[in-house]
Amino acid sequence: MLAGDNISARFVVPTVASSVDLVVHLGLGADGVRRVNEIVAVPGRVEADVIEVEPIFVREGAELRRTGGVPAHVERYERVGIDIHQVLASTAGER
């Protein structure tokens, strides 16, 4: 990435998009406590040099709510024995 001007965003952005599965966005509350504000899936698609994301959890006030989104590349989770649909279904009632 630091190779110089010969490496353009046309290479870097899709490379990053295909290398990341989930992003957890933390925020610092007024009380000084860090909280998860959002968890998004990164399907790997890029449109006009912008990496597309799909929200999985978003903060609404004091609660982190499930959006219905599902991480891309479910097979990557399955390969290591994680049933992502079961994990997300078990969090549907949690806050």
XYZ file of C-alpha atoms in Angstrom, residues 19-94:
76
model
C -9.979 -8.777 2.355
C -12.461 -7.688 5.027
C -15.606 -9.615 6.035
C -16.967 -7.593 8.970
C -16.397 -4.123 10.390
C -17.262 -3.292 13.989
C -17.713 0.436 14.537
C -17.163 1.559 18.133
C -18.101 4.911 19.582
C -17.244 6.700 22.787
C -20.319 7.738 24.738
C -20.665 10.938 26.737
C -20.118 8.781 29.842
C -16.693 7.712 28.554
C -17.765 4.133 27.817
C -17.009 2.571 24.428
C -19.969 0.884 22.787
C -20.555 -0.945 19.542
C -22.458 1.464 17.308
C -22.710 -0.721 14.234
C -21.594 -4.021 12.743
C -21.563 -4.196 8.959
C -20.794 -6.935 6.460
C -18.419 -6.184 3.601
C -19.556 -8.221 0.590
C -16.528 -7.165 -1.463
C -18.346 -5.038 -4.019
C -17.024 -1.620 -4.970
C -19.036 1.046 -6.787
C -17.358 4.287 -7.891
C -14.406 3.627 -5.541
C -16.780 3.207 -2.579
C -16.838 -0.115 -0.720
C -20.407 -1.366 -0.270
C -21.479 -2.520 3.181
C -24.577 -4.195 4.580
C -25.623 -3.345 8.149
C -26.107 -6.352 10.417
C -26.505 -4.518 13.753
C -27.099 -0.784 14.329
C -27.387 1.222 17.517
C -30.770 2.810 18.145
C -30.482 4.825 21.321
C -29.304 2.533 24.092
C -29.896 -0.685 22.132
C -27.973 -2.520 19.446
C -30.588 -3.891 17.047
C -30.377 -6.609 14.429
C -31.195 -5.314 10.931
C -31.792 -8.580 9.108
C -28.592 -8.310 7.088
C -26.355 -11.365 6.778
C -22.596 -11.412 6.315
C -21.399 -12.203 2.827
C -19.333 -15.320 2.217
C -21.289 -17.543 4.621
C -19.153 -20.442 3.412
C -16.120 -18.921 5.154
C -17.896 -19.235 8.490
C -19.154 -22.730 7.683
C -15.601 -23.886 6.908
C -14.626 -23.228 10.528
C -17.800 -24.736 11.967
C -19.869 -21.582 12.520
C -23.518 -21.595 11.450
C -23.906 -17.848 10.962
C -27.674 -18.113 10.537
C -27.989 -19.877 13.891
C -25.719 -17.313 15.573
C -27.742 -14.407 14.199
C -31.051 -16.069 15.035
C -29.937 -16.500 18.631
C -29.178 -12.765 18.900
C -32.526 -11.665 17.478
C -34.120 -11.404 20.910
C -31.060 -9.956 22.689
